[in-house]
Coordinates of C-alpha atoms and ligand atoms in Angstrom, one line a residue:
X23 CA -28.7 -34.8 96.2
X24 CA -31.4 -35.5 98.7
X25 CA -31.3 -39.1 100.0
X26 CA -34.6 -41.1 101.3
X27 CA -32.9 -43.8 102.4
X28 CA -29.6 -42.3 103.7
X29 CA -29.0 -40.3 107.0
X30 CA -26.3 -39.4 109.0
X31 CA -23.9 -39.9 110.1
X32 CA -24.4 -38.9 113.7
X33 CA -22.8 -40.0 116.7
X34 CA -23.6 -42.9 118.9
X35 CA -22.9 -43.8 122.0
X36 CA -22.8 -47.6 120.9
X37 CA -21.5 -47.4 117.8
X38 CA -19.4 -44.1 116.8
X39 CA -20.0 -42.0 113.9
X40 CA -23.1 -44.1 112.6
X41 CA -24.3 -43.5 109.0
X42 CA -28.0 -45.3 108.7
X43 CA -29.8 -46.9 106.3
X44 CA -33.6 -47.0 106.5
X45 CA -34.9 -50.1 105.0
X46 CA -38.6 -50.0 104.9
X47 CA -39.0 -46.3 103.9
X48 CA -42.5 -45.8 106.1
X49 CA -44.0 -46.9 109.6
X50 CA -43.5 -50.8 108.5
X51 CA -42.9 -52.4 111.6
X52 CA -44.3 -56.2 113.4
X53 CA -44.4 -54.2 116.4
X54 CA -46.6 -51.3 117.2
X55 CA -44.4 -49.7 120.4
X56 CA -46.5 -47.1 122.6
X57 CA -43.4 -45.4 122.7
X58 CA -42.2 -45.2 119.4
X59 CA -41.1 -42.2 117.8
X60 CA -41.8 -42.4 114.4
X61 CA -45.3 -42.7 115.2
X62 CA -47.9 -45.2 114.7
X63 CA -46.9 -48.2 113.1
X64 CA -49.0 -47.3 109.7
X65 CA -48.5 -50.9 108.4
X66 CA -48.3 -54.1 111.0
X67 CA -47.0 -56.7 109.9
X68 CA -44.4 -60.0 109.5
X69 CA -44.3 -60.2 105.7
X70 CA -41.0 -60.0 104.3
X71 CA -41.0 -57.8 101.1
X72 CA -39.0 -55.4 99.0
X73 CA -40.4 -52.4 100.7
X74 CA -37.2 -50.0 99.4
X75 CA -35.1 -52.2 96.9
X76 CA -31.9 -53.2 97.7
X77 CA -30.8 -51.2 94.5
X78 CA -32.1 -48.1 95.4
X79 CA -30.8 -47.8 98.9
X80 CA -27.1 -48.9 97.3
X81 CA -27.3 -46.4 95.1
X82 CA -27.8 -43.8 97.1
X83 CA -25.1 -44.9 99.1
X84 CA -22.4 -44.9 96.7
X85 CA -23.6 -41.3 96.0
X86 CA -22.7 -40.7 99.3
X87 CA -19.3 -42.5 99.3
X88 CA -18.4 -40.3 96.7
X89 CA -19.5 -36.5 98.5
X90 CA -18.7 -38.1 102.1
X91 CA -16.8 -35.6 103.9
X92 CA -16.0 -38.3 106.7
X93 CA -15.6 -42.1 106.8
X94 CA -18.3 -43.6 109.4
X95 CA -17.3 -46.2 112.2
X96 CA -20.2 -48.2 111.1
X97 CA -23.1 -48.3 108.5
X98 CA -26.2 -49.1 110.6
X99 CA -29.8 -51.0 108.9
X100 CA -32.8 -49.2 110.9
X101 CA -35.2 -46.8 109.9
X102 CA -38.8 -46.0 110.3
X103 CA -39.6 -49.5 110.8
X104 CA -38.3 -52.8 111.1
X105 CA -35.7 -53.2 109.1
X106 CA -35.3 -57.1 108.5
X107 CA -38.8 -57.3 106.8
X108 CA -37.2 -56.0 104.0
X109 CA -36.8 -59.6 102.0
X110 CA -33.7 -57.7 100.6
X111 CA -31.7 -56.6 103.4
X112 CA -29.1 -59.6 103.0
X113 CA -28.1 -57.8 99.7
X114 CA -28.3 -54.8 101.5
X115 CA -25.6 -55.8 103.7
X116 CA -23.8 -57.8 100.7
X117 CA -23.6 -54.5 99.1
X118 CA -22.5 -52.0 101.9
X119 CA -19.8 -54.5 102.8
X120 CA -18.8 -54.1 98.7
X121 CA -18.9 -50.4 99.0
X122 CA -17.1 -49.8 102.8
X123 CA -15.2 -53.3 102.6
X124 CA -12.9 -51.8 105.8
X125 CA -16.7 -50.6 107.9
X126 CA -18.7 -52.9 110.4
X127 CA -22.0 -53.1 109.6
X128 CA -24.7 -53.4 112.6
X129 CA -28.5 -54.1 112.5
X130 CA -31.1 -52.8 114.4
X131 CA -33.8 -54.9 115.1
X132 CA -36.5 -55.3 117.3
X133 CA -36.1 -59.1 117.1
X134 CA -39.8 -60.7 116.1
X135 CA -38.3 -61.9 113.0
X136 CA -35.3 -64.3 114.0
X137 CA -37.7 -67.2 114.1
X138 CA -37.3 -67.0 109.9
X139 CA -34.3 -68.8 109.1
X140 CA -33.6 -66.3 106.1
X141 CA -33.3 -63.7 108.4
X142 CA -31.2 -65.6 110.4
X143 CA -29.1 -66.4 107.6
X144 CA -28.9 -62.9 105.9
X145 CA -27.8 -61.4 109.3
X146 CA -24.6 -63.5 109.7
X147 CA -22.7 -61.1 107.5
X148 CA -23.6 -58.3 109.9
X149 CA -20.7 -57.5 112.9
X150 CA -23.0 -56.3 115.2
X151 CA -26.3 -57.0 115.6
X152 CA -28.2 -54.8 118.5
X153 CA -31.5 -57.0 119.0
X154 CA -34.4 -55.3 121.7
X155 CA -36.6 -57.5 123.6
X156 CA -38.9 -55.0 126.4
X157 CA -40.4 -57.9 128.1
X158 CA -40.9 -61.8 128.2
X159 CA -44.5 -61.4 130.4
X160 CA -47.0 -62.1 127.3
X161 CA -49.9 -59.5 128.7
X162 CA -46.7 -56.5 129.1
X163 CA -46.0 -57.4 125.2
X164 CA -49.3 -56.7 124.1
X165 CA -49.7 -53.7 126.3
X166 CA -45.9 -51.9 125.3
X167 CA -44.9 -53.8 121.9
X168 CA -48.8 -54.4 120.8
X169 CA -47.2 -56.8 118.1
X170 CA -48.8 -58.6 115.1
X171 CA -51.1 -61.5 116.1
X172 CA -48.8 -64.1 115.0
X173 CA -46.3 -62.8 117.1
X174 CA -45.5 -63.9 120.6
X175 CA -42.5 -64.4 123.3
X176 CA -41.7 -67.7 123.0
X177 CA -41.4 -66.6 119.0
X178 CA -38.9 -64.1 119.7
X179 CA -36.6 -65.8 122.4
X180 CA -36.2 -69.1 120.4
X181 CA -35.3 -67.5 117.4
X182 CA -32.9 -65.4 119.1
X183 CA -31.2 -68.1 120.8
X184 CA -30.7 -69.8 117.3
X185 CA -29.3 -66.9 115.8
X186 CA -26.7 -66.8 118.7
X187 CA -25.2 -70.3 118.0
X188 CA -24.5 -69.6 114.3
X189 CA -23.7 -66.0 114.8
X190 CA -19.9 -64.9 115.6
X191 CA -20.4 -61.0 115.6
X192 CA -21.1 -59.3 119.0
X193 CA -24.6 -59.0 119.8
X194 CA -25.8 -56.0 122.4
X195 CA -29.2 -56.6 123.4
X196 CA -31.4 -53.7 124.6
X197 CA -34.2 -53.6 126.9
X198 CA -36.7 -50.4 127.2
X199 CA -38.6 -49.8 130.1
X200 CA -41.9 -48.0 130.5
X201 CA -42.8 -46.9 134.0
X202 CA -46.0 -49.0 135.0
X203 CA -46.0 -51.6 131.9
X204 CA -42.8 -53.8 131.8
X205 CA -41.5 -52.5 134.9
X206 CA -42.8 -55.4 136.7
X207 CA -40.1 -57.5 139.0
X208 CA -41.9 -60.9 136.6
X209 CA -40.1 -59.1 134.0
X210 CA -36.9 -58.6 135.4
X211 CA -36.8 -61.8 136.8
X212 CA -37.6 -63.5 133.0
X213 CA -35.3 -61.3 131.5
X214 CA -32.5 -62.1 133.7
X215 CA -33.1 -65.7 133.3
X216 CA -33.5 -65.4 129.1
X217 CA -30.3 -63.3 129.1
X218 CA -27.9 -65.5 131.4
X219 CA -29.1 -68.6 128.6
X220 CA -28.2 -65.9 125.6
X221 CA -25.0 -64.8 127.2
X222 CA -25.5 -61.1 124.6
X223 CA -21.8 -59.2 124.9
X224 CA -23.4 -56.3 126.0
X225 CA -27.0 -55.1 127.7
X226 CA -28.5 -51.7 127.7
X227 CA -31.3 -51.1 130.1
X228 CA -33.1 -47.8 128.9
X229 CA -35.9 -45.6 129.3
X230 CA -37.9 -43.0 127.3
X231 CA -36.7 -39.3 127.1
X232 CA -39.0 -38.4 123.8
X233 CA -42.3 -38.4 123.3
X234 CA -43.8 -41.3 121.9
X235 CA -47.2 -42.4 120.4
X236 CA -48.6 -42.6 123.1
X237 CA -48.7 -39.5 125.9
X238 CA -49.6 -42.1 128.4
X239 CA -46.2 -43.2 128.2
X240 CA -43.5 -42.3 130.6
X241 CA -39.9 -42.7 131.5
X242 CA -38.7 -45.1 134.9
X243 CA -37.1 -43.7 137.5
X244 CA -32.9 -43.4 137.8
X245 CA -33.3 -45.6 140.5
X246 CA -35.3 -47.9 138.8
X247 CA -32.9 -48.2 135.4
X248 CA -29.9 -48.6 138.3
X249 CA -31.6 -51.4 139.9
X250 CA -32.4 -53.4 136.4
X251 CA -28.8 -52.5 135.2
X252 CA -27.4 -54.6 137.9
X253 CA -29.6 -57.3 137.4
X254 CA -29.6 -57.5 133.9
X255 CA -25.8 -56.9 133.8
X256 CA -24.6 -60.0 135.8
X257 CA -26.5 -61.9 133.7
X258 CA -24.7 -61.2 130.5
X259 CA -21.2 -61.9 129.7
X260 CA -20.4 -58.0 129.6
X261 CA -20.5 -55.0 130.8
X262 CA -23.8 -53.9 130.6
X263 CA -24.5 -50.3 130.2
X264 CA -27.5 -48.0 131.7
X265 CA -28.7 -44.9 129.9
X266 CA -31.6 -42.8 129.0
X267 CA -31.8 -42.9 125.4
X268 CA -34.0 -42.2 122.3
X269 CA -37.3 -44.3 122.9
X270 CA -37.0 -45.9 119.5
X271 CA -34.6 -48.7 119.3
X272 CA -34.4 -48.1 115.6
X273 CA -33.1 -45.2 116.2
X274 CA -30.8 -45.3 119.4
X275 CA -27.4 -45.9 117.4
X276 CA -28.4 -43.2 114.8
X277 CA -29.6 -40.4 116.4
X278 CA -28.4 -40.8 120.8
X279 CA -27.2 -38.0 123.1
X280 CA -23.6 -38.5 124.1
X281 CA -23.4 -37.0 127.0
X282 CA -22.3 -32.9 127.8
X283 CA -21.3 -31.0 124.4
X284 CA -20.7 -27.9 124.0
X285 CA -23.4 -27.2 121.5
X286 CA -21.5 -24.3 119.8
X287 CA -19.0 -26.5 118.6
X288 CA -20.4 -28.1 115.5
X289 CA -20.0 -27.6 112.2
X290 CA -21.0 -24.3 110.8
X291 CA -23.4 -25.2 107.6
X292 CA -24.9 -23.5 104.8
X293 CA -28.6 -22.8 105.6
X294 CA -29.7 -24.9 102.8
X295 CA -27.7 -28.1 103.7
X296 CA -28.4 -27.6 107.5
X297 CA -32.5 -27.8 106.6
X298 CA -32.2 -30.9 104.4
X299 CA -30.2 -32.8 107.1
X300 CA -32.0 -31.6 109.7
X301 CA -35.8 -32.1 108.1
X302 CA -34.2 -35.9 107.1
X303 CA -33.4 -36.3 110.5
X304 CA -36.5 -35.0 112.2
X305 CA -39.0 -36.4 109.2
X306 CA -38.1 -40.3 111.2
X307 CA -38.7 -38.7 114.8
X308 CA -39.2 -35.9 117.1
X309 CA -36.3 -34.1 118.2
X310 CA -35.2 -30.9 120.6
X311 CA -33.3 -28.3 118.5
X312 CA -29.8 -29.3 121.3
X313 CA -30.6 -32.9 120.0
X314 CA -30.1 -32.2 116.3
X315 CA -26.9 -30.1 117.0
X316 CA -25.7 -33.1 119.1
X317 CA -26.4 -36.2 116.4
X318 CA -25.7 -33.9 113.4
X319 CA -22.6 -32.3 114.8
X320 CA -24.1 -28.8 113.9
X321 CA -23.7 -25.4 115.4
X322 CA -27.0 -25.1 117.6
X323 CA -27.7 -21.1 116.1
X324 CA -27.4 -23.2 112.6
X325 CA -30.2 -25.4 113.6
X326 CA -31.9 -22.7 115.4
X327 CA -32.2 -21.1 112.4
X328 CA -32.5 -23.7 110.0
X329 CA -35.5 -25.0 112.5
X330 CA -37.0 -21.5 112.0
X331 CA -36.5 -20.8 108.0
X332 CA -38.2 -25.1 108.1
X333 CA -41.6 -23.7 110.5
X334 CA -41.9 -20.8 108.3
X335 CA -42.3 -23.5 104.7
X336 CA -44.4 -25.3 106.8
X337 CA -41.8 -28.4 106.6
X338 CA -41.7 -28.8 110.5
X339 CA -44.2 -28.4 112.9
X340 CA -43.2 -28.7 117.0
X341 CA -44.8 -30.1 120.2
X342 CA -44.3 -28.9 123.5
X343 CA -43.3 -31.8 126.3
X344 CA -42.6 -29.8 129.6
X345 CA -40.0 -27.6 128.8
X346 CA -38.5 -29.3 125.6
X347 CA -39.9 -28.5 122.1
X348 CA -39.7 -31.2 119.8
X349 CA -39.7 -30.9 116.4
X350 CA -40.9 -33.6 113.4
X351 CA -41.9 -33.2 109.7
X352 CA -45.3 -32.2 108.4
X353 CA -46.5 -35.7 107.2
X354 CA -47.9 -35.3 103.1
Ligands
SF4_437 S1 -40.2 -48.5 118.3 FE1 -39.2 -49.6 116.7 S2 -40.0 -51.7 116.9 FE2 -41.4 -50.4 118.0 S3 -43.0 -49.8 116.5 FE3 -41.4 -48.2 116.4 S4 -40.1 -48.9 114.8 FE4 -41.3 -50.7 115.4

């Protein structure tokens, strides 16, 4: 069985063998990121609604249960969007806990929405919730999050704060910086400030390594990710972590390089299952061919060929960024 709503699991760095959910199905987001990988946010808004029904994602997922060839470390709510507009995601997370009553479920969220106390409320049942916030300077948010008009920073902070005195899972907050837009030392200054009042258990300062909708975009420097790492860090009441990562925060726990591999060593799949994983993987964002064999724990000659057998249907379609090629799904 093909699953829309299913993918995975892959490893992450945060979170172990991740299996994810998507919850909106399409480019449904409050935020439209120049970085983002899926694309451009196709609808923008802050309207809760049953986008996928919580029925149909379960479904699929006891379908999977039952042909699982491993148990994942978590079940992760993301996808192509933002996944706490779907007015169903509390019975979302009801129903995974139901179905892996021994898994942690986390929630990746870009956190516009925590001002609505129903999403506040669904998301207590979630163990780890992994909130991003780019910057607190209002003019950087419209430039690098370029968010629905009713959205702004005060919005996000306060509701964020709230969440954190009801909530008792671990929170790991994530910040994504793009050279020349939130890079500014107002930002880091704000940030340190917001984040030594939310006290998250963990901070991950990141940068962009894939290509986003915007070309414009590009990554910080090393040095630059180092020097907000240490700020940032103190601030928070754990270690905080710096990394380049996947530029979409929806993605980062689902699909994230963990370091050196040998990319040899993954599994050696039929053709046909190796192109549906890897066209359900690539159809939510561009990815190198050594990236696929990474999250999907798949021989790299498998996807190589897999990657081929998908150009020649016309299923995938590449783009060239320096030396990488990065592959995504012909859109219908
Ligand atoms: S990066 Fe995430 S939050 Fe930003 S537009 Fe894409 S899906 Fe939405």
């Amino acid at each position: 069985m093909g699953y829309k709503y299913v993918f995975g699991p892959v490893h992450s760095g945060r979170l172990g063998l991740s299996l994810g959910l998507d919850l909106v199905g399409d480019a449904i987001c409050s935020l439209d990121c120049i970085y983002c990988e899926v694309g451009k946010t196709t609808c923008l808004t802050t309207e809760r609604k049953a986008y996928v029904p919580a029925a149909d994602i379960l479904a699929e997922l006891a379908d999977w249960k039952t042909r699982a060839p491993q148990h994942p470390d978590f079940v992760t709510l993301g996808g192509q969007g933002e996944p706490t507009l779907n007015s169903e995601m509390g019975a979302v997370i009801h129903g995974v806990k139901k179905l892996f009553p021994n898994t942690p479920v986390a929630v990746l969220t870009n956190s516009t929405l925590f001002y609505d106390e129903d999403v506040r409320t669904e998301l207590l049942e979630a163990d780890v919730i992994l909130p991003s916030i780019d910057t607190l300077v209002p003019a950087e948010m419209r430039h690098v999050n370029r968010q629905h008009a009713s959205l702004d920073v005060h919005k996000l902070t306060s509701g964020l704060l709230a969440f954190k005195k009801q909530f008792t899972g671990k929170i790991y907050l994530e910040v994504l910086l793009v050279k020349g837009v939130n890079d500014s030392d107002e930002n880091r200054t704000l940030l340190r400030e917001f984040i030594a009042e939310l006290r998250p258990d963990r901070v991950d300062v990141v940068t962009m390594t894939r290509p986003g909708t915007m070309r414009a975009a590009s990554p910080v420097s090393a040095e630059q990710l180092s020097l907000w790492k240490k700020e940032l860090s103190s601030a928070a009441s754990a270690d905080a972590d710096c990394q380049h990562t996947v530029a979409c925060r929806n993605a980062q726990d689902i699909l994230e390089d963990d370091g050196e591999t040998d990319l040899e060593n993954g599994r050696e799949l039929p053709l046909p299952t190796a192109m549906e994983l890897i066209l359900n993987s690539v159809s939510r964002r561009p990815q190198t061919a050594p990236q696929l064999a990474t999250a999907l724990e798949i021989a790299l000659h498998v996807v190589d060929e897999a990657l081929l057998q998908l150009e020649k249907d016309n299923q995938i379609l590449f783009r060239l960024e320096g030396d990488d090629k990065f592959f995504s799904a012909v859109r219908e």
